[in-house]
XYZ file of C-alpha atoms in Angstrom:
388
model
C 111.857 106.672 121.510
C 108.635 105.866 119.730
C 108.141 102.854 117.506
C 107.283 103.125 113.815
C 104.344 101.263 112.301
C 103.214 100.733 108.726
C 99.694 102.166 108.680
C 98.874 101.854 104.986
C 100.410 100.873 101.674
C 99.807 101.578 98.006
C 101.331 99.917 94.969
C 100.834 100.166 91.227
C 101.178 97.144 89.026
C 104.813 96.931 87.925
C 105.246 96.641 84.179
C 105.584 98.513 80.903
C 103.508 101.692 80.837
C 105.419 104.068 78.554
C 102.379 106.311 78.210
C 102.079 106.903 81.986
C 104.074 109.628 83.698
C 105.895 109.307 86.992
C 103.466 111.726 88.590
C 100.518 109.631 87.436
C 102.062 106.466 88.852
C 102.846 108.049 92.225
C 99.382 109.587 92.441
C 97.921 106.080 92.257
C 100.299 104.570 94.816
C 100.029 107.429 97.308
C 96.236 107.489 97.115
C 96.188 103.770 97.883
C 98.489 104.186 100.882
C 96.511 107.052 102.391
C 93.192 105.282 101.848
C 94.411 102.040 103.398
C 95.844 103.922 106.385
C 92.499 105.607 106.933
C 94.093 108.950 107.800
C 93.132 112.434 106.710
C 95.589 114.016 104.296
C 95.881 116.880 106.777
C 97.398 114.454 109.286
C 100.356 113.672 107.012
C 103.271 115.896 108.024
C 105.939 115.182 105.395
C 106.735 113.396 102.143
C 109.979 111.452 101.740
C 110.255 110.394 98.110
C 112.748 108.256 96.187
C 113.540 108.712 92.493
C 116.697 108.059 90.524
C 116.429 109.056 86.860
C 113.550 111.500 86.531
C 115.726 114.121 84.838
C 116.785 111.599 82.192
C 113.471 109.808 81.670
C 111.092 112.754 81.904
C 113.212 115.930 81.897
C 111.803 116.460 85.375
C 113.880 117.374 88.386
C 112.652 118.912 91.654
C 110.145 116.119 91.961
C 109.376 116.161 95.685
C 106.910 119.092 95.734
C 105.378 117.803 92.506
C 104.741 114.401 94.068
C 103.320 115.993 97.216
C 100.887 117.793 94.935
C 100.008 114.498 93.232
C 99.382 112.949 96.653
C 97.077 115.812 97.609
C 99.187 116.987 100.531
C 100.862 120.332 101.201
C 103.780 119.432 103.428
C 107.583 119.658 103.483
C 108.677 117.284 100.706
C 112.147 115.857 100.125
C 113.495 113.742 97.287
C 116.162 111.114 97.999
C 118.513 109.767 95.320
C 120.762 106.788 95.973
C 120.461 104.950 92.649
C 118.337 101.819 93.071
C 118.334 102.317 96.865
C 116.599 105.700 96.610
C 113.351 104.841 98.367
C 115.145 102.561 100.810
C 117.054 105.635 101.967
C 113.781 107.596 102.044
C 112.272 104.975 104.358
C 115.311 105.060 106.623
C 115.102 108.836 106.990
C 111.359 108.680 107.623
C 111.889 106.104 110.376
C 114.514 108.319 111.997
C 112.253 111.378 111.722
C 109.351 109.652 113.467
C 111.575 108.152 116.141
C 113.069 111.552 116.855
C 109.631 113.036 117.416
C 109.769 115.354 114.421
C 106.676 113.802 112.831
C 103.864 111.419 113.710
C 102.767 110.528 110.162
C 104.890 110.512 106.998
C 104.105 109.505 103.436
C 107.146 107.711 102.032
C 107.571 106.086 98.649
C 109.067 106.286 95.205
C 108.405 106.067 91.512
C 110.272 105.524 88.271
C 109.356 105.803 84.623
C 111.798 103.847 82.473
C 110.299 101.996 79.531
C 109.631 105.163 77.515
C 113.419 105.356 77.049
C 113.677 101.953 75.352
C 116.233 99.319 76.291
C 119.298 101.224 75.099
C 118.139 104.493 76.642
C 117.255 102.947 79.974
C 120.567 101.047 80.097
C 122.461 104.282 79.471
C 120.433 106.144 82.083
C 121.001 103.414 84.670
C 124.739 103.487 83.994
C 125.133 106.857 85.705
C 124.959 104.967 89.006
C 128.453 103.669 88.157
C 131.723 105.639 88.255
C 131.623 107.997 85.269
C 135.371 108.548 85.060
C 136.615 105.002 85.507
C 133.686 102.792 84.456
C 131.154 104.530 82.209
C 133.825 106.001 79.916
C 135.268 102.530 79.512
C 131.886 101.196 78.369
C 130.781 99.563 81.605
C 127.102 98.692 81.956
C 125.440 97.039 84.922
C 124.987 93.659 83.224
C 128.735 93.740 82.564
C 129.536 94.847 86.097
C 127.474 92.106 87.728
C 128.953 89.599 85.283
C 132.394 90.557 86.599
C 131.145 90.033 90.141
C 129.741 86.632 89.153
C 133.042 85.648 87.527
C 134.918 86.714 90.664
C 132.534 84.700 92.829
C 132.909 81.571 90.708
C 136.676 81.954 90.750
C 136.818 82.327 94.539
C 134.104 79.938 95.675
C 132.966 77.871 92.714
C 129.461 77.552 91.331
C 127.674 77.010 88.047
C 125.242 78.838 85.790
C 122.683 76.203 86.762
C 122.867 77.428 90.372
C 121.973 80.932 89.211
C 119.209 79.539 87.018
C 117.481 78.027 90.043
C 117.282 81.514 91.588
C 115.493 82.870 88.518
C 113.107 79.902 88.438
C 112.315 80.286 92.147
C 111.551 83.983 91.884
C 109.340 83.574 88.828
C 107.438 80.850 90.681
C 106.926 83.190 93.630
C 105.537 85.923 91.368
C 102.917 83.785 89.648
C 99.984 85.026 91.713
C 101.382 88.393 92.811
C 99.192 91.014 91.153
C 101.960 93.611 91.523
C 104.409 91.555 89.457
C 105.555 92.383 85.944
C 106.180 88.734 85.034
C 103.519 86.308 86.251
C 104.765 83.322 84.309
C 106.862 80.301 85.176
C 110.222 79.512 83.608
C 112.425 76.431 83.753
C 116.112 75.947 84.388
C 116.442 75.032 80.709
C 114.781 78.332 79.734
C 117.383 80.223 81.732
C 120.350 78.263 80.437
C 119.215 78.502 76.811
C 118.327 82.208 76.922
C 120.427 84.676 74.919
C 123.668 85.595 76.671
C 123.979 89.118 78.050
C 127.395 89.170 79.739
C 129.120 85.905 80.603
C 128.030 84.094 82.760
C 124.734 86.002 82.848
C 121.963 85.485 80.332
C 118.673 87.216 79.651
C 116.793 85.435 82.439
C 119.485 86.279 84.988
C 118.517 89.964 84.748
C 115.570 91.889 86.120
C 113.411 93.748 83.601
C 113.119 97.458 82.830
C 110.005 98.572 84.671
C 107.600 101.440 85.311
C 105.864 101.691 88.669
C 105.373 103.355 92.031
C 104.923 102.366 95.659
C 104.059 104.275 98.830
C 103.465 103.799 102.562
C 102.112 105.841 105.426
C 104.394 105.407 108.425
C 103.124 106.483 111.837
C 104.332 106.582 115.419
C 103.009 104.137 117.975
C 101.253 106.998 119.745
C 99.555 108.191 116.557
C 98.374 104.676 115.698
C 96.957 104.125 119.172
C 95.339 107.557 119.341
C 93.699 107.253 115.928
C 92.729 103.598 116.352
C 94.768 102.499 113.326
C 95.198 98.772 112.761
C 98.923 98.615 111.989
C 100.221 95.174 112.982
C 103.708 95.473 111.427
C 106.483 97.738 112.690
C 109.872 98.741 111.333
C 112.119 97.895 114.258
C 115.567 98.141 112.697
C 117.279 100.286 110.075
C 120.820 100.386 108.736
C 122.782 101.821 105.836
C 126.188 101.108 104.330
C 128.420 102.278 101.500
C 131.364 100.984 99.486
C 133.786 102.389 96.955
C 132.034 103.266 93.718
C 134.225 101.611 91.089
C 134.667 97.844 91.170
C 138.370 98.237 90.403
C 138.867 100.146 93.653
C 137.264 97.522 95.880
C 138.934 94.995 98.083
C 136.329 92.364 97.162
C 134.299 91.654 94.050
C 132.700 88.499 95.421
C 131.365 90.157 98.578
C 129.288 93.263 99.309
C 130.613 94.980 102.453
C 128.054 97.795 102.207
C 125.284 95.252 102.724
C 127.111 93.659 105.635
C 127.518 97.052 107.303
C 123.863 97.968 106.757
C 122.735 94.595 108.084
C 124.914 94.816 111.195
C 123.453 98.231 111.996
C 119.873 97.087 111.390
C 120.307 93.943 113.504
C 121.767 95.958 116.364
C 118.984 98.523 116.077
C 116.296 95.834 116.255
C 118.104 93.801 118.909
C 118.166 90.642 116.801
C 120.596 88.635 114.673
C 120.395 86.994 111.259
C 119.289 83.760 112.900
C 116.057 85.498 113.959
C 115.021 86.491 110.428
C 112.370 84.195 108.957
C 111.999 85.633 105.450
C 113.625 88.339 103.358
C 113.170 90.476 100.276
C 116.592 91.107 98.752
C 117.847 93.159 95.837
C 118.141 90.559 93.068
C 118.696 92.880 90.111
C 120.719 89.959 88.737
C 120.687 86.395 90.013
C 124.233 86.710 91.354
C 123.062 89.710 93.392
C 120.746 87.459 95.413
C 123.684 85.199 96.219
C 125.839 88.109 97.365
C 122.961 89.509 99.416
C 122.067 86.397 101.382
C 125.713 85.896 102.286
C 126.293 89.528 103.280
C 123.151 89.481 105.424
C 124.538 86.540 107.401
C 122.044 83.908 106.269
C 124.806 81.857 104.615
C 128.566 81.770 104.927
C 130.633 83.104 101.991
C 130.577 80.523 99.224
C 127.442 78.761 100.509
C 124.751 81.026 99.085
C 125.312 79.966 95.481
C 123.594 76.604 95.962
C 120.824 77.729 98.317
C 118.016 77.967 95.757
C 119.101 74.755 94.028
C 119.006 72.970 97.405
C 115.571 74.396 98.252
C 116.817 76.396 101.232
C 115.495 79.731 99.937
C 112.315 78.489 98.233
C 108.846 79.139 99.652
C 109.077 76.034 101.839
C 112.780 76.372 102.619
C 114.526 77.296 105.836
C 114.527 81.011 104.916
C 112.278 81.980 101.997
C 113.854 84.695 99.865
C 111.867 87.001 97.579
C 108.412 85.538 98.030
C 107.170 88.558 96.069
C 109.089 87.400 93.005
C 111.904 89.816 93.729
C 113.190 92.370 91.274
C 113.730 89.477 88.882
C 110.029 88.772 88.310
C 108.093 91.448 90.172
C 110.087 94.133 88.326
C 112.450 96.958 89.200
C 111.249 100.559 88.767
C 114.355 101.679 90.605
C 112.999 104.579 92.650
C 110.038 102.509 93.822
C 111.842 99.280 94.685
C 112.887 99.989 98.281
C 109.394 100.794 99.491
C 107.918 98.006 97.374
C 110.090 95.433 99.142
C 108.901 96.646 102.538
C 105.264 96.658 101.409
C 105.552 93.050 100.244
C 107.147 92.032 103.546
C 104.493 93.816 105.579
C 101.731 92.017 103.678
C 103.507 88.678 104.088
C 103.896 89.169 107.841
C 100.304 90.351 108.334
C 98.818 87.417 106.416
C 97.467 89.615 103.590
C 99.836 88.502 100.814
C 99.009 85.828 98.270
C 102.078 83.906 99.489
C 101.520 84.446 103.224
C 100.642 80.789 103.761
C 104.272 79.917 103.106
C 105.288 81.890 106.201
C 102.103 81.703 108.248
C 103.883 81.768 111.610
C 106.648 84.232 110.704
C 107.176 87.288 112.874
C 110.436 88.819 111.561
C 111.377 89.838 108.036
C 114.197 91.762 106.389
C 114.356 94.076 103.359
C 117.681 94.642 101.555
C 117.818 97.441 98.960
C 121.025 98.167 97.024
C 122.246 100.924 94.721
C 124.606 100.421 91.771
C 126.964 97.501 92.292
C 126.023 97.647 95.986
C 127.971 100.842 96.563
C 125.014 101.869 98.720
C 122.665 99.663 100.719
C 119.819 99.959 103.183
C 118.516 97.154 105.379
C 115.275 97.271 107.341
C 113.879 94.852 109.895
C 110.107 94.368 110.055
C 108.317 92.644 112.894
C 104.720 91.598 113.369
C 104.015 93.269 116.697
C 100.301 92.610 117.015
């Protein structure tokens, strides 16, 4: 079974671009990925593309062939939809396709246009990732859903809003010099605690922003990279996926995310490593409590111990396991269909020494990307290793 390397990456700035279309954003990201990979477009054999809300934001379905056209390739093109994990699933399927010998070079990525809908419109569009019958009809939104998860966590394990505030501060600090990031400004714990409330115990600075953007990668087989002389020092060595019941009311746990645990277990087994081998991670911090749930489900901290990790400096840039050196969804932004590939791009740059924050992990060889959909009803986990 062949290995899978990251040959090239492309990434738009994440931010508010209501005048730009999804196709325009993906054209930019895909062109960057193909150029960096140094491959001819004719060498690309497939497009695996993630998008969640194109029908709602742009009245545009059937996006895969459209995005292949924008990338300048005429290949079999498939769109993947798994809420905020859409491009994470696309990456997983691309990895499997290359390993199975179906393809040697695949363009994989995602895009989302959101800010043209406004805050209320985007919130409503995002809500369709929840259970329509038992949650949406009752007025559930994702800030409310994650607030319930935070309340359940505090009730079971303890914790304070200040602990969550340190996560937001850390991730904004990490994004300061990341040119991809939507928010390149520092905040303080006091800023977070004094921000307008959204859903108790979460305030404005506990939530990621509404974002437009796109990201893309060219993934290639080991044989293709060697044959074409491609400098691709980072490989995807593990992949896993997990699911949970859709509605929070139907779950056994609100203060844990079993889908992430299942995805992580599969990815660790696939890569032949354990959580103790991971040196940095990009996790799906759509809300500050989501980072806590992620780092526990991934096995970096025991249940109940993740809440104080940022406050204690364990997950900061100079901590024992830096989390979200890109700024995470919280500060880098969250154009949902693009997030999964964006996380992997940031990790690849960190591991190869090409990221603005690479000095924080100069000797790191193993990283992990955790991408979640909805209230973590779906999750992908990928292991990246610097192999050259």
